[in-house]
Amino acid sequence: MASSLRQRSFKAELQEPLLGVHDGDTGSTTGRDAGKDQFGKDVGCVSVVGACLQFMVDMVRKLPFFTKPTPPVELSDRQYKRLQDLWDRIRVPYDSSNEEHQEGLRWLWALVFPGKILPSMKTPLWKDMGWQGEDPATDFRSGGLISLQHLTFMGEKYPSTFKKLLHKHDGVRSEWEYPFAVAGLNVTFMLTEVLELRNEPDVPNGAAFRGFAKMLEHDEDALALVYVATYELLDFNWLKQKASYMEFPGVMSATRSCIAEALASQQFSKGADFLEYIRFKALA
């Protein structure tokens, strides 16, 4: 089983999405065709004029009489308490010297390799789970302890989904697959950005968080359930695009957009409802 799980390592850091995804990346044109449109015409001057005009329009739209301020999100005591709990958890980095944190990593090992003894906290066998090196602690970075908790949550509550994503059971797979564990850390980080959960103590005010706040009222595991849905959608998009290592940024961007749009619809009162929607609507 170990050999079937072997995945190539990434050099990315979690301060940015995996492989350096940036919002709005659309590729580039190089060589003598740079500065020309699809018909081969020079577009440099036109682009400059157009950019200036667009800048002026954008500035006018920002004037007070053109903009209508969005009212702040009103949270119940329960919603705010659960938001504070998320802030507290997101703030905690993974600490390899903390025995409780190590225990969480050992539990993840047990979920992935049931009945197999972990020889050491530093071992090449971690790579079989999709970590970059022999010590998973070096991969967490800004993903924090909560990213480990999300992986174990999926393994405990949704074991079939966990195994499907871990072993890449669905579809025709790439020869150069994304690594399970590191991709999971990036999913957590991406969700904290989409939901503006790193802006403590300011309560997020975006459309995605407004939809998510409804789930907080009814579900203390709302973020973990959105995580499972997002990871499933990521793998679905990966297969749909027949992606390989270098296409990961585009797959992550497409997944981010879909999740943000679904959350912004504000039609889900429970995290489980959101998960079912992604499974039976977006994945159809």
Short mmCIF file of C-alpha atoms in Angstrom, two decimals, residues 3 6 36 117 201 217 233 235 262 266:
data_model
loop_
_atom_site.label_atom_id
_atom_site.label_comp_id
_atom_site.label_asym_id
_atom_site.label_seq_id
_atom_site.Cartn_x
_atom_site.Cartn_y
_atom_site.Cartn_z
CA SER A 3 4.18 2.33 -2.78
CA ARG A 6 3.92 7.63 -2.90
CA LYS A 36 -0.94 41.59 -29.95
CA ILE A 117 3.08 1.20 14.06
CA PRO A 201 -11.12 40.92 15.74
CA GLU A 217 -26.00 29.18 14.23
CA LEU A 233 -14.87 19.44 -5.13
CA ASP A 235 -10.65 16.33 -6.50
CA ALA A 262 -22.16 28.56 -3.17
CA GLN A 266 -26.88 31.94 1.71
#
